[in-house]
């Protein structure tokens, strides 16, 4: 993937999984069968903490970049989780969400 180019969800997932594989190998992270779900929850907590700071409901300096980075972590971990679990997220999004954009007769 080249930065700033449009990519498919499948391409994004493949790149994120590659980065995760590199990180795990370089840092000796054991990614067992529930690791991705637990990390997803951790990242959601970090996004929540940044949101609370941004909305003046928690101590600390509000940092829009940190909030964006945490949102990226949440998406990345969701993509990894789906890849590990064999979930076709593109198909699920089309079935669950995008069907509402289809014209009705």
Tab-separated table of C-alpha atoms in Angstrom:
chain	number	residue	atom	x	y	z
A	1	UNK	CA	0.000	0.000	0.000
A	2	UNK	CA	1.173	3.505	-0.816
A	3	UNK	CA	0.239	6.214	1.723
A	4	UNK	CA	-2.685	8.403	0.633
A	5	UNK	CA	-3.979	5.952	-1.978
A	6	UNK	CA	-7.423	4.423	-1.751
A	7	UNK	CA	-7.290	0.815	-0.591
A	8	UNK	CA	-9.862	-1.885	-0.155
A	9	UNK	CA	-10.760	-3.251	3.250
A	10	UNK	CA	-9.038	-6.505	2.302
A	11	UNK	CA	-5.827	-4.665	1.395
A	12	UNK	CA	-5.930	-2.636	4.591
A	13	UNK	CA	-6.502	-5.789	6.625
A	14	UNK	CA	-3.570	-7.565	4.962
A	15	UNK	CA	-1.251	-4.624	5.677
A	16	UNK	CA	-2.387	-4.310	9.293
A	17	UNK	CA	-1.929	-8.046	9.856
A	18	UNK	CA	1.596	-7.819	8.376
A	19	UNK	CA	2.459	-4.976	10.755
A	20	UNK	CA	1.045	-6.973	13.671
A	21	UNK	CA	3.095	-10.010	12.638
A	22	UNK	CA	6.267	-7.896	12.542
A	23	UNK	CA	5.487	-6.354	15.930
A	24	UNK	CA	4.811	-9.747	17.517
A	25	UNK	CA	8.007	-11.207	16.115
A	26	UNK	CA	10.159	-8.223	17.123
A	27	UNK	CA	8.750	-8.013	20.651
A	28	UNK	CA	8.093	-11.683	21.409
A	29	UNK	CA	4.334	-11.230	21.772
A	30	UNK	CA	2.402	-14.482	22.094
A	31	UNK	CA	-0.833	-13.912	20.188
A	32	UNK	CA	-3.015	-16.767	21.348
A	33	UNK	CA	-6.619	-17.277	20.254
A	34	UNK	CA	-8.187	-14.465	22.316
A	35	UNK	CA	-5.292	-11.992	22.163
A	36	UNK	CA	-6.812	-9.824	19.411
A	37	UNK	CA	-10.149	-9.474	21.189
A	38	UNK	CA	-8.434	-8.532	24.448
A	39	UNK	CA	-6.225	-6.000	22.640
A	40	UNK	CA	-9.302	-4.574	20.902
A	41	UNK	CA	-10.869	-3.996	24.307
A	42	UNK	CA	-7.653	-2.406	25.588
A	43	UNK	CA	-7.483	-0.039	22.615
A	44	UNK	CA	-11.149	0.893	23.009
A	45	UNK	CA	-10.376	1.816	26.612
A	46	UNK	CA	-7.509	4.023	25.462
A	47	UNK	CA	-9.778	5.713	22.896
A	48	UNK	CA	-12.361	6.259	25.634
A	49	UNK	CA	-9.724	7.860	27.870
A	50	UNK	CA	-8.711	10.240	25.076
A	51	UNK	CA	-12.368	11.076	24.429
A	52	UNK	CA	-12.857	11.890	28.104
A	53	UNK	CA	-9.843	14.207	28.022
A	54	UNK	CA	-11.123	15.878	24.838
A	55	UNK	CA	-14.512	16.496	26.463
A	56	UNK	CA	-13.027	17.804	29.743
A	57	UNK	CA	-14.269	14.838	31.754
A	58	UNK	CA	-10.859	13.503	32.711
A	59	UNK	CA	-7.557	14.902	33.876
A	60	UNK	CA	-4.769	15.490	31.427
A	61	UNK	CA	-4.058	17.435	28.302
A	62	UNK	CA	-6.494	16.964	25.420
A	63	UNK	CA	-4.651	15.778	22.328
A	64	UNK	CA	-6.603	15.364	19.071
A	65	UNK	CA	-3.682	13.457	17.518
A	66	UNK	CA	-3.697	10.955	20.387
A	67	UNK	CA	-7.432	10.453	19.962
A	68	UNK	CA	-7.005	9.835	16.230
A	69	UNK	CA	-4.152	7.411	16.911
A	70	UNK	CA	-6.273	5.482	19.397
A	71	UNK	CA	-9.139	5.322	16.884
A	72	UNK	CA	-6.651	3.873	14.377
A	73	UNK	CA	-5.573	1.307	16.984
A	74	UNK	CA	-9.199	0.272	17.529
A	75	UNK	CA	-9.756	-0.204	13.803
A	76	UNK	CA	-6.454	-2.033	13.404
A	77	UNK	CA	-7.244	-4.456	16.199
A	78	UNK	CA	-10.755	-5.027	14.837
A	79	UNK	CA	-9.267	-5.903	11.451
A	80	UNK	CA	-6.771	-8.271	13.097
A	81	UNK	CA	-9.505	-9.902	15.172
A	82	UNK	CA	-11.678	-10.457	12.104
A	83	UNK	CA	-8.749	-11.877	10.130
A	84	UNK	CA	-7.870	-14.282	12.947
A	85	UNK	CA	-11.474	-15.406	13.364
A	86	UNK	CA	-12.188	-15.823	9.660
A	87	UNK	CA	-14.766	-13.035	9.633
A	88	UNK	CA	-15.321	-11.427	6.233
A	89	UNK	CA	-15.836	-7.909	7.530
A	90	UNK	CA	-16.543	-6.497	4.080
A	91	UNK	CA	-19.382	-8.980	3.539
A	92	UNK	CA	-20.689	-8.433	7.064
A	93	UNK	CA	-20.753	-4.640	6.590
A	94	UNK	CA	-22.590	-4.994	3.295
A	95	UNK	CA	-25.111	-7.375	4.864
A	96	UNK	CA	-25.605	-5.496	8.145
A	97	UNK	CA	-25.169	-1.803	7.227
A	98	UNK	CA	-24.904	-1.065	3.536
A	99	UNK	CA	-28.065	-2.930	2.579
A	100	UNK	CA	-29.982	0.052	3.949
A	101	UNK	CA	-28.587	2.139	1.086
A	102	UNK	CA	-30.086	-0.146	-1.552
A	103	UNK	CA	-33.197	1.156	-3.270
A	104	UNK	CA	-36.440	-0.371	-2.044
A	105	UNK	CA	-39.279	-1.249	-4.349
